[in-house]
Coordinates of C-alpha atoms in Angstrom, one line a residue:
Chain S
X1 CA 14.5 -25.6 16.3
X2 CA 13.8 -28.0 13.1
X3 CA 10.8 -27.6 10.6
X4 CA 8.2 -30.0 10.9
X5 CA 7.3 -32.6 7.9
X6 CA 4.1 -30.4 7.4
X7 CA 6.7 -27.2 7.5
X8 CA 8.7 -28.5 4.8
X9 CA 6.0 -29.7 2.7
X10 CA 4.4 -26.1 2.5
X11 CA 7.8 -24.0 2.2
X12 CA 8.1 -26.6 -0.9
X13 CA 4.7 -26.3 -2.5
X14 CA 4.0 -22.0 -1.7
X15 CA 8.0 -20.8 -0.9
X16 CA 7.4 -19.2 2.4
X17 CA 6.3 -19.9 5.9
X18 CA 5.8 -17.6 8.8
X19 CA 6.3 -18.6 12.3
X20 CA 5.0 -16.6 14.9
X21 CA 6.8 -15.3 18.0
X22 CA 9.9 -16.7 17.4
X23 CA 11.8 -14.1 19.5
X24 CA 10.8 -12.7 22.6
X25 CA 9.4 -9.3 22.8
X26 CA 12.7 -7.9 25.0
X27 CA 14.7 -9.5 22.0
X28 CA 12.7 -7.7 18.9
X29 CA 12.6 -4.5 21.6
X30 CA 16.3 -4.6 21.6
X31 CA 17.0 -4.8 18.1
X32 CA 14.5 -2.4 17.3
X33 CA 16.9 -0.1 19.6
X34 CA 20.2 -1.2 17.4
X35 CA 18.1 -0.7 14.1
X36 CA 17.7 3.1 14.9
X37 CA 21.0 3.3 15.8
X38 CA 22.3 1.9 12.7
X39 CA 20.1 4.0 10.8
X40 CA 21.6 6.9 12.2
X41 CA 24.6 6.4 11.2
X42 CA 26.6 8.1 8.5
X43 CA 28.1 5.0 6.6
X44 CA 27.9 4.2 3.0
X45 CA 26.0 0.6 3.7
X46 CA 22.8 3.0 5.1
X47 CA 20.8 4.1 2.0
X48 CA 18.9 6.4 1.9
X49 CA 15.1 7.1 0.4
X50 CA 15.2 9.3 -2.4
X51 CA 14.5 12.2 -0.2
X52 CA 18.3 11.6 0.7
X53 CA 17.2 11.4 4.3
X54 CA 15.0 8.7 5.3
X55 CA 16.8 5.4 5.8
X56 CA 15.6 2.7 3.2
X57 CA 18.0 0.2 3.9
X58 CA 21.0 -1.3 5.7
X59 CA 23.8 -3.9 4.5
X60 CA 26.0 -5.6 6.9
X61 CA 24.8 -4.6 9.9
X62 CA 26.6 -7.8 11.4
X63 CA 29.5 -5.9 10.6
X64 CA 29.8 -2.9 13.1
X65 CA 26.9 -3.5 15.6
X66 CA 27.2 -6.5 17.9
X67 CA 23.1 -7.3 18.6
X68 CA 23.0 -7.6 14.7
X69 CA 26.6 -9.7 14.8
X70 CA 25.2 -12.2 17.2
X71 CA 21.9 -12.0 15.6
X72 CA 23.7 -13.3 12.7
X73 CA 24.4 -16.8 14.0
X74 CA 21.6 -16.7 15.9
X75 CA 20.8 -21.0 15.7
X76 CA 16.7 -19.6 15.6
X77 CA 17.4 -18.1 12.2
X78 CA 20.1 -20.6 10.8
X79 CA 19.0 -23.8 11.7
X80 CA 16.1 -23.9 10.1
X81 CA 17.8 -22.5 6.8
X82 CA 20.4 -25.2 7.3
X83 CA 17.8 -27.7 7.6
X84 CA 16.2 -26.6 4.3
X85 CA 19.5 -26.1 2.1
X86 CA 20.5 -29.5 3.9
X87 CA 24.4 -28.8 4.8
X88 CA 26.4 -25.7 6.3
X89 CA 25.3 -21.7 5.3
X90 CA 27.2 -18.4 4.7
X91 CA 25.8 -15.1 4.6
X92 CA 25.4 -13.5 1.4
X93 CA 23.6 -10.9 2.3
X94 CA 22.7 -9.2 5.5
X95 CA 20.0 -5.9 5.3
X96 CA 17.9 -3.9 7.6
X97 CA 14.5 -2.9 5.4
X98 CA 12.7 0.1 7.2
X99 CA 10.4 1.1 5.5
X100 CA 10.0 4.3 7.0
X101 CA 6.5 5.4 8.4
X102 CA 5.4 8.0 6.0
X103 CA 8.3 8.4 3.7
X104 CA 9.1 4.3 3.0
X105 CA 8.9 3.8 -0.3
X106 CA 8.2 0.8 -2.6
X107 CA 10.1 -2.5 -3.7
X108 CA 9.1 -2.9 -7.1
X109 CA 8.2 -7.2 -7.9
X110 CA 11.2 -9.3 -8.1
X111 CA 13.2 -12.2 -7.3
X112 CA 15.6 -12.1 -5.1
X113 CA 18.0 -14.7 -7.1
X114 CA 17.4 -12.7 -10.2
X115 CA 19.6 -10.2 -9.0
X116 CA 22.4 -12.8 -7.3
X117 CA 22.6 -14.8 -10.2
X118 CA 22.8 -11.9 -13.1
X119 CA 25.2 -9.4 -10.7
X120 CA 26.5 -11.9 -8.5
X121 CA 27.0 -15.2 -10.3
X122 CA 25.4 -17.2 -7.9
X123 CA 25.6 -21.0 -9.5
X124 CA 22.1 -22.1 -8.2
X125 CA 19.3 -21.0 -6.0
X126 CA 20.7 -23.1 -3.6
X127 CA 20.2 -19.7 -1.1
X128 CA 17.1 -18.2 0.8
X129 CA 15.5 -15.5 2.9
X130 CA 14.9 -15.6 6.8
X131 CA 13.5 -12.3 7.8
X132 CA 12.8 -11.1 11.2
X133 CA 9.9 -8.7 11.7
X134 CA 11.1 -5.8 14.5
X135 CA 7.8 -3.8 14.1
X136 CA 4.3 -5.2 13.8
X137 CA 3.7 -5.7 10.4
X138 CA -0.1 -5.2 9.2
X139 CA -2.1 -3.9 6.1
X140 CA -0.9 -0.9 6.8
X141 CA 2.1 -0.3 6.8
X142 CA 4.1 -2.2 3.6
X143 CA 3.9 -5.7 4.4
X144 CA 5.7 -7.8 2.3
X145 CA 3.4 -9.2 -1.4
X146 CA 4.5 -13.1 -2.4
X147 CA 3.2 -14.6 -4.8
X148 CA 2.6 -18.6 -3.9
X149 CA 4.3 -21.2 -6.3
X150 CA 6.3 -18.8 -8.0
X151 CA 9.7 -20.0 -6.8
X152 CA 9.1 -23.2 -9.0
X153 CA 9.3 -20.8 -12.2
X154 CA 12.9 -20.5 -11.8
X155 CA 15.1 -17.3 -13.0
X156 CA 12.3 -15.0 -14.8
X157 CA 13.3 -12.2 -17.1
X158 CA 13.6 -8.9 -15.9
X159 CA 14.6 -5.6 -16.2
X160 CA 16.8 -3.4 -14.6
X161 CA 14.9 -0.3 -12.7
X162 CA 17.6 2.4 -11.8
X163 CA 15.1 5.1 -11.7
X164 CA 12.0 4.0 -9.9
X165 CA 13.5 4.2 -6.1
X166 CA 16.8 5.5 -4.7
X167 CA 17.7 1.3 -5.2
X168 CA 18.4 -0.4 -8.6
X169 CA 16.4 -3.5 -8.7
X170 CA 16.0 -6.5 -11.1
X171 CA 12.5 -6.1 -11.4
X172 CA 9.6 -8.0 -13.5
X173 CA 7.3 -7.0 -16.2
X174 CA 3.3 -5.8 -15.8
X175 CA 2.4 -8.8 -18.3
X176 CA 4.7 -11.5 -16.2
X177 CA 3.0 -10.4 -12.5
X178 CA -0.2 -10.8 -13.9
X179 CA -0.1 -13.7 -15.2
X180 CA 1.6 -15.5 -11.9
X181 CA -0.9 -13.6 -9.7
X182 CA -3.6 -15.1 -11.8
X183 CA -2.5 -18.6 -10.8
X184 CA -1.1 -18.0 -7.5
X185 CA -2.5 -15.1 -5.9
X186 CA -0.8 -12.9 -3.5
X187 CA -0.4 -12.9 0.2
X188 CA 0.6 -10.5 2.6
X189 CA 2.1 -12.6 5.8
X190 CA 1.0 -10.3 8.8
X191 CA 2.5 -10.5 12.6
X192 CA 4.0 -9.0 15.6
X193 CA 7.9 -8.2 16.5
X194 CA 9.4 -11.2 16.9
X195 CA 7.9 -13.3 13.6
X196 CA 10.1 -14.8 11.5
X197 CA 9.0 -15.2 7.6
X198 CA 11.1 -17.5 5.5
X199 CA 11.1 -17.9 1.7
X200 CA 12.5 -19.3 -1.4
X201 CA 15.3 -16.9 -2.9
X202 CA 13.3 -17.1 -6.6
X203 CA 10.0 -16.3 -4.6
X204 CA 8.7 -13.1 -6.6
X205 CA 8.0 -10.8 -4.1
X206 CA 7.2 -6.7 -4.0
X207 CA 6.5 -4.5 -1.2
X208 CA 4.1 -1.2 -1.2
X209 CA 5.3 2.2 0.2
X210 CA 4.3 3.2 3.4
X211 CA 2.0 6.0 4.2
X212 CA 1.0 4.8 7.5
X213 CA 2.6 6.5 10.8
X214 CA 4.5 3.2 12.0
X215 CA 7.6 2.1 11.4
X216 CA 7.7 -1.1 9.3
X217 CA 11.4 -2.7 10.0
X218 CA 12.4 -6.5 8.9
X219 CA 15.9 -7.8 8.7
X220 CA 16.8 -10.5 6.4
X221 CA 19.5 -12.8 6.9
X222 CA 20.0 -14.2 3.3
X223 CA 21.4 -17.5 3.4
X224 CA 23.5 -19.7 0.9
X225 CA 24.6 -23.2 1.2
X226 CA 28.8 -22.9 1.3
X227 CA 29.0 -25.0 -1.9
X228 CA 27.0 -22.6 -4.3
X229 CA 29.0 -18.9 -3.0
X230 CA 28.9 -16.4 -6.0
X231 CA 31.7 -16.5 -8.1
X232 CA 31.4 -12.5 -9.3
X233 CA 32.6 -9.7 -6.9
X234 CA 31.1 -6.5 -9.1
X235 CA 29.2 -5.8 -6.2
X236 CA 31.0 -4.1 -2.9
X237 CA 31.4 -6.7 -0.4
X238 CA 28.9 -5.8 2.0
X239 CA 26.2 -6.3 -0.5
X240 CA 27.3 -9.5 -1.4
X241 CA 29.6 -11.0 1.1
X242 CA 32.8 -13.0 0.4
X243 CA 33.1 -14.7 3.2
X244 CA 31.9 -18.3 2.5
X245 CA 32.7 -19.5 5.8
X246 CA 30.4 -22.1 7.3
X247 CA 28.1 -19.7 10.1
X248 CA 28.9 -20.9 13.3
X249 CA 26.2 -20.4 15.5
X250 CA 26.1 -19.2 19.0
X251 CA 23.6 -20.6 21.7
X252 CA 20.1 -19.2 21.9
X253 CA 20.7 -17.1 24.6
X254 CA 23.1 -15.2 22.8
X255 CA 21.2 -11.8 23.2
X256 CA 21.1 -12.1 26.7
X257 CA 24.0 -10.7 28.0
X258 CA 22.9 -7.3 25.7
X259 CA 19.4 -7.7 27.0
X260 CA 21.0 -8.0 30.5
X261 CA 22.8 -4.3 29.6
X262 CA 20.1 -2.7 28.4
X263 CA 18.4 -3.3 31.6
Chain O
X1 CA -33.8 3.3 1.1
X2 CA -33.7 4.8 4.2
X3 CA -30.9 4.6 6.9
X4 CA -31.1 2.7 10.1
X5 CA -31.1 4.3 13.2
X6 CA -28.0 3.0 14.3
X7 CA -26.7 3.9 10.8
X8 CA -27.1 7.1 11.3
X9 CA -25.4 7.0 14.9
X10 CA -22.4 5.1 13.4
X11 CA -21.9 7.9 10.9
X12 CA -22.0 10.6 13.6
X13 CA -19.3 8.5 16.1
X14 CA -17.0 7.4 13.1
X15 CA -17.9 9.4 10.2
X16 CA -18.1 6.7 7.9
X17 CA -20.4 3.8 6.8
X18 CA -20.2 0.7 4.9
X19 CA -23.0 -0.7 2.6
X20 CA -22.7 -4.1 1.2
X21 CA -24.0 -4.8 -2.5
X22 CA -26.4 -1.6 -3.0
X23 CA -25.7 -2.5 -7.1
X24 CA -26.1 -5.3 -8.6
X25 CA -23.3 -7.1 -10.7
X26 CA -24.5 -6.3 -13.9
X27 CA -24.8 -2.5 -12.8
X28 CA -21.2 -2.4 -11.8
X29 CA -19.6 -4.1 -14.4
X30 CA -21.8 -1.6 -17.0
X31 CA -20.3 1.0 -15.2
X32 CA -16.8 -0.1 -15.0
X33 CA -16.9 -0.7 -18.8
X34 CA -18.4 3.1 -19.4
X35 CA -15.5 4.0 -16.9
X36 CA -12.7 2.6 -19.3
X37 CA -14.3 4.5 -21.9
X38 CA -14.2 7.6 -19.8
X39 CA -10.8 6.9 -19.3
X40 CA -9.6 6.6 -22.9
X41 CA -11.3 10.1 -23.7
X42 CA -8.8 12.7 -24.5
X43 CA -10.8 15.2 -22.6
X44 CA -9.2 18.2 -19.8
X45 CA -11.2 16.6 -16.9
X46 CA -9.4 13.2 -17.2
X47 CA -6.3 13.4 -15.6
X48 CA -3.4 11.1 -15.7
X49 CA -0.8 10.4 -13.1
X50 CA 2.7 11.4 -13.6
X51 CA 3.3 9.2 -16.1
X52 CA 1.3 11.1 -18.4
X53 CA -0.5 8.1 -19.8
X54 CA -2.2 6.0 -17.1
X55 CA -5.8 7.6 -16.0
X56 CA -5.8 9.2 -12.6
X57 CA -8.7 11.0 -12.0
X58 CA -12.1 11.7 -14.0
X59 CA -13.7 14.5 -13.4
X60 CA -17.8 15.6 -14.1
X61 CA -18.5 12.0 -16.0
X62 CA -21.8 13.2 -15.5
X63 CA -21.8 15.7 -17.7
X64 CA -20.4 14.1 -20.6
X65 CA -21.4 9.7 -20.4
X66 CA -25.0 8.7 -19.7
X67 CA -24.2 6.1 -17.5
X68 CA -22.7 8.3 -14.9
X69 CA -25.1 11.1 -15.5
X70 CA -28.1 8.7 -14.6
X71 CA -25.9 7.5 -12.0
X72 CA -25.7 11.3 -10.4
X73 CA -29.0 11.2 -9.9
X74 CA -29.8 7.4 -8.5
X75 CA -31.6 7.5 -5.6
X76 CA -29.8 4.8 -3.8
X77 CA -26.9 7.4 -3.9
X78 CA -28.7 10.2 -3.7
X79 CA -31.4 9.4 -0.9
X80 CA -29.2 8.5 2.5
X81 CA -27.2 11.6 1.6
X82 CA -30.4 14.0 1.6
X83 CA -30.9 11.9 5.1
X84 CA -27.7 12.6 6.5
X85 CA -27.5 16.2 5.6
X86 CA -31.5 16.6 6.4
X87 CA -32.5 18.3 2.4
X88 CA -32.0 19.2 -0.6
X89 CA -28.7 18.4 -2.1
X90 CA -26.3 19.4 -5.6
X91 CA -23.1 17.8 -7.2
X92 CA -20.3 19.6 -5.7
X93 CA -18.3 17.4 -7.3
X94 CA -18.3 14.0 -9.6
X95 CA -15.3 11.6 -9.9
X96 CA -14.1 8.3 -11.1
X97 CA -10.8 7.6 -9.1
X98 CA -9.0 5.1 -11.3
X99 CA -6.4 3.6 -9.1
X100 CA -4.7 1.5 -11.8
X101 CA -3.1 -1.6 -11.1
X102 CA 0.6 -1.2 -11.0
X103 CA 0.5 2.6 -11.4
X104 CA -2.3 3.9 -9.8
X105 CA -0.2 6.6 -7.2
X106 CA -1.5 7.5 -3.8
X107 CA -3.6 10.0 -2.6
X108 CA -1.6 11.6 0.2
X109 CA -3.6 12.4 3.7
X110 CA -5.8 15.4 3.2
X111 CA -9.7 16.1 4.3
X112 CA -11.8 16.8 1.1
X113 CA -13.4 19.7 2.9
X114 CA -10.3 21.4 3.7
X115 CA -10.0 22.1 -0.1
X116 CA -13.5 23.1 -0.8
X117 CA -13.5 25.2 2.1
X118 CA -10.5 26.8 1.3
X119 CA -10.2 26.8 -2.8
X120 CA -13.9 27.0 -3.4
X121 CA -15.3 29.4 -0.2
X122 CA -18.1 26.4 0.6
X123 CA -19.3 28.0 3.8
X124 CA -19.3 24.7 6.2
X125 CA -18.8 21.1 5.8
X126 CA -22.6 20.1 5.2
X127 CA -21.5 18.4 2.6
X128 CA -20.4 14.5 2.4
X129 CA -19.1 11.9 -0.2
X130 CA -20.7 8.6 -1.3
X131 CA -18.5 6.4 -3.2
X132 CA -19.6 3.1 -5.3
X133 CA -16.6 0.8 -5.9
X134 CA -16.8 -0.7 -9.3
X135 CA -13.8 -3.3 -8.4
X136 CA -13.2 -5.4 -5.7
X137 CA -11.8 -3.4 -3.3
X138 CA -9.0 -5.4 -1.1
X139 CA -5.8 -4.8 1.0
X140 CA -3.4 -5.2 -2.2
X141 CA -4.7 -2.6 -5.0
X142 CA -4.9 1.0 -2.9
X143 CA -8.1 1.1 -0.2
X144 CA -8.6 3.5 1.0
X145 CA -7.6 4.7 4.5
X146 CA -9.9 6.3 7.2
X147 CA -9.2 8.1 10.2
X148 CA -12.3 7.3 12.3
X149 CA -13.4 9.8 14.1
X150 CA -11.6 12.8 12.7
X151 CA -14.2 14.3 11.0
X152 CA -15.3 15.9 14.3
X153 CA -12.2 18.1 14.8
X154 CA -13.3 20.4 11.6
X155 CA -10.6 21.5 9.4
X156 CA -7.2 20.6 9.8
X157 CA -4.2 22.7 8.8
X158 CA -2.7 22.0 6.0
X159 CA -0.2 22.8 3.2
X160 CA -0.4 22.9 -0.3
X161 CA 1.5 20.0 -1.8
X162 CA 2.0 20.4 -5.9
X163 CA 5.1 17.9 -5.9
X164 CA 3.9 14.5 -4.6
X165 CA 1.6 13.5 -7.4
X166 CA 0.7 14.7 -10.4
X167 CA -2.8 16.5 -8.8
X168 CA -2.1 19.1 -6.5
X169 CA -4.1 18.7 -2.7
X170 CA -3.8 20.0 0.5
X171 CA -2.3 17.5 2.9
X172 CA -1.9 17.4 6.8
X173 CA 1.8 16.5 8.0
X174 CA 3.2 14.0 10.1
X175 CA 2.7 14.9 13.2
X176 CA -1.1 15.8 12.8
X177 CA -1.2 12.3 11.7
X178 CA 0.5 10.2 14.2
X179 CA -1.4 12.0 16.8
X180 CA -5.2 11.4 14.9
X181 CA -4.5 7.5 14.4
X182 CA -3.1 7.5 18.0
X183 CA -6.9 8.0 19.0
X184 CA -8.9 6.9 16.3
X185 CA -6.7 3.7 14.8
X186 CA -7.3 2.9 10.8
X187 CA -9.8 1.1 8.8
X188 CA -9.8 0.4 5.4
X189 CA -13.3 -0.6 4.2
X190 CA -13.2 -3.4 1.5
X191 CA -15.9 -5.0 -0.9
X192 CA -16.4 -5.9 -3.7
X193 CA -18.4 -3.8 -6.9
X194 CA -21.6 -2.5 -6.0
X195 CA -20.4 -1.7 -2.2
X196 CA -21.0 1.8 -1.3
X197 CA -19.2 3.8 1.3
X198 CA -20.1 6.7 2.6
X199 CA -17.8 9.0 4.7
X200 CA -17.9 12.9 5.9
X201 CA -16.7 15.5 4.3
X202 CA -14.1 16.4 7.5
X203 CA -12.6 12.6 7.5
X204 CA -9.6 12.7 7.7
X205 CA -8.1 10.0 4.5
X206 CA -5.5 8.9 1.8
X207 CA -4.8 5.8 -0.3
X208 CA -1.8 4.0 -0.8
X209 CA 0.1 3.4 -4.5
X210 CA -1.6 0.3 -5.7
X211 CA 1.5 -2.5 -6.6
X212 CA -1.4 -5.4 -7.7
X213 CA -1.9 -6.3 -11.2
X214 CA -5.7 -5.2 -10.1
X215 CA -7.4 -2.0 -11.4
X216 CA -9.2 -0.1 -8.4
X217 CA -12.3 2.1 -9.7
X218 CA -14.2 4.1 -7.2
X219 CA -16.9 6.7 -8.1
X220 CA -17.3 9.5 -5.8
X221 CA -20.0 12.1 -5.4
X222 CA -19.2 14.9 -3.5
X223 CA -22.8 16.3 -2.3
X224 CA -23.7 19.2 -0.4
X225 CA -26.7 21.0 1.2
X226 CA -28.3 23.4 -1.8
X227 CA -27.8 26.0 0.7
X228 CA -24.2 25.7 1.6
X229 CA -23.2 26.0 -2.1
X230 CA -19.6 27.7 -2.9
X231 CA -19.0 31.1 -3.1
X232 CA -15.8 31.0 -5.2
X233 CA -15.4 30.2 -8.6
X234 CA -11.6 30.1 -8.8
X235 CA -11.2 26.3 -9.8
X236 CA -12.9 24.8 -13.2
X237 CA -16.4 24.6 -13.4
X238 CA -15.9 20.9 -14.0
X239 CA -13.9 20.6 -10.5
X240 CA -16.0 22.6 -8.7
X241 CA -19.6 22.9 -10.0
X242 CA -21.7 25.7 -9.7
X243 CA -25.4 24.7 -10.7
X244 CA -26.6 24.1 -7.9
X245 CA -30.2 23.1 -8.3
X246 CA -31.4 20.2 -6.1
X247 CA -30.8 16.8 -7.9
X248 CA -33.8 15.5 -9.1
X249 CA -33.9 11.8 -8.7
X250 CA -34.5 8.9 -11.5
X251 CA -36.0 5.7 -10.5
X252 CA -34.2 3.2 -8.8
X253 CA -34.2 0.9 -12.0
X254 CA -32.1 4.0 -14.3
X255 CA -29.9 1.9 -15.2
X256 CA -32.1 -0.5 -16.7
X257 CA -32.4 0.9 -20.3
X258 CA -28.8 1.0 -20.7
X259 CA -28.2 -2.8 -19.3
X260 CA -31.0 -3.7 -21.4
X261 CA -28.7 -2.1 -24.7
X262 CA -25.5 -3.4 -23.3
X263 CA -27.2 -7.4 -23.7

């Protein structure tokens, strides 16, 4: 799987780019499945919503479930990133997002780099999302807000929200959103199970809360080229991995032997 | 202005209706400037979300600005409601529903009859809301969210939330609302100012928390049939009116006068 010319040139000039049934629907199906489980479990890499309950999010899944492991050198998801980064990837990060039906709450605007660079001394923004949608993602239900051309602004000031969700977040100001929104705009990238939405790691990007009754679930494999890993560990490791191994990936069949015992 | 036929079967099947650019841009944007004003007051029937600062909700504008008091009695609001509930009609109820960018908070699921049925003793739901948005209304500042079709299933249990926002409502639960959208799906009308909507007092509906660096103002009047006027005076007179003489209309060009001082 390699980006096209056209590809490339848009992920340069907006910072995302959203290709469409990139997984099967037996694939997303499954790791819907695995995503449940994971949220049930009683670990401290699940948080929870601040109704202490509801799971928000999931580091590290690749960890201790082996869909997510393999899903994590999947070549569908890293290639393309290794293409754009040009050279050999780790994992800095690994989440399940599930915005809950009902009860998921909001990611305030931010970069993601903000936060690797301030708490994880991250040299460059040599690094970037690939998320995979597990749920149909609509209007309704908290799709992801970008803001187009706002990865060429670089590291943006920001301050640090402890108290808006259950998540401490670099987050931006009211005058600096309106002002990029102004020239950019915002988009809402829409799709079924099995899209894949990639974008720049200083992309400012938010996500509303979720009072819709479906389930809104992405995971995000973000990626770092091996040369630029983060040089602070304030962070526990499976929020910001320390394992700068090059991702070797597995064939693209990799979740059919799961798929095959699910059956 | 009179409503079509099919308009009228559309509002029976759904319970809603959509009508493009019934005011013109210079009536909008006069009243979206006399709503700031509103807003700014330091008056009981503006309230504020939890913040304590941002504008929330302006109650019986009518009463107290002479924009909104002409507009309470404009025919092209007033005219397809004495149609749809076949008389004469009163203000039940009169607000501006700020929905402020960044802060504006949701408006959980609830039916607006359910609370005048039960806080206010209106005897049945002949009685219906007509909204005018006074800002483009789109998928990233908080539209409103329709459950077509639920307005035929009369009122709805529901329980008294006081913690979610700062403006206490009765709100049906989960599993009330998986089951209505499993048979009547969403919508979530957009437009831009000087679109009126017009949906039935039994609807079932909500909003989301509006994220975008857009503010969201909505008028609503809440009419109902002279006859069906409340029996209970328990809430403030300026949350629950009780003059309930038929509205007298003004001419369709009311607003004239005060665009012609505004230039």
């Amino acid at each position: 799987m390699q980006l096209t010319a056209q590809q490339l040139e848009t992920f340069d000039r907006d910072g995302w780019l959203l290709l469409d049934s990139v997984f099967t629907p037996p694939e997303s199906a499954l790791l819907k499945r695995e995503a449940e489980r994971v949220y049930a479990l009683d670990r401290p890499e699940v948080f929870r919503e601040k109704d202490g309950k509801t799971a928000r999010t999931a580091f590290a899944a690749h960890t201790y479930n082996e869909a997510f492991r393999r899903l994590g050198r999947h070549p569908r998801l890293v290639e393309p990133v290794r293409q754009l980064l040009r050279g050999d990837v780790y994992i800095h990060q690994y989440k399940l997002n599930a915005k809950a039906a009902f009860d998921g709450d909001v990611w305030q605007w931010h970069q993601d780099y903000g936060t690797w660079a301030r708490d994880d001394e991250m040299p460059t923004a040599r690094a970037m999302n690939i998320a995979l949608f597990l749920d149909p993602v609509t209007e309704f239900n908290g799709p992801l807000l970008l803001i187009p051309g706002s990865h060429k602004l670089g590291v943006i000031e920001a301050g640090h929200d402890v108290s808006t969700t259950s998540y401490p977040l670099w987050t931006l100001d009211h005058a600096t959103i309106r002002r990029l929104v102004a020239e950019g705009g915002i988009v809402a990238p829409k799709g079924g199970p099995g899209t894949v939405l990639m974008f720049h790691s200083t992309l400012v990007h938010g996500s509303p809360s979720n009072m819709s009754p479906f389930d809104r679930t992405i995971v995000y494999l973000s990626l770092c080229h091996v040369d630029n890993h983060i040089r602070r560990f304030a962070r526990p490791e499976w929020i910001a991995h320390r394992d700068f191994s090059p991702i070797q990936c597995l064939g693209d069949d990799c979740l059919a032997g799961l798929l095959q015992e699910a059956a």
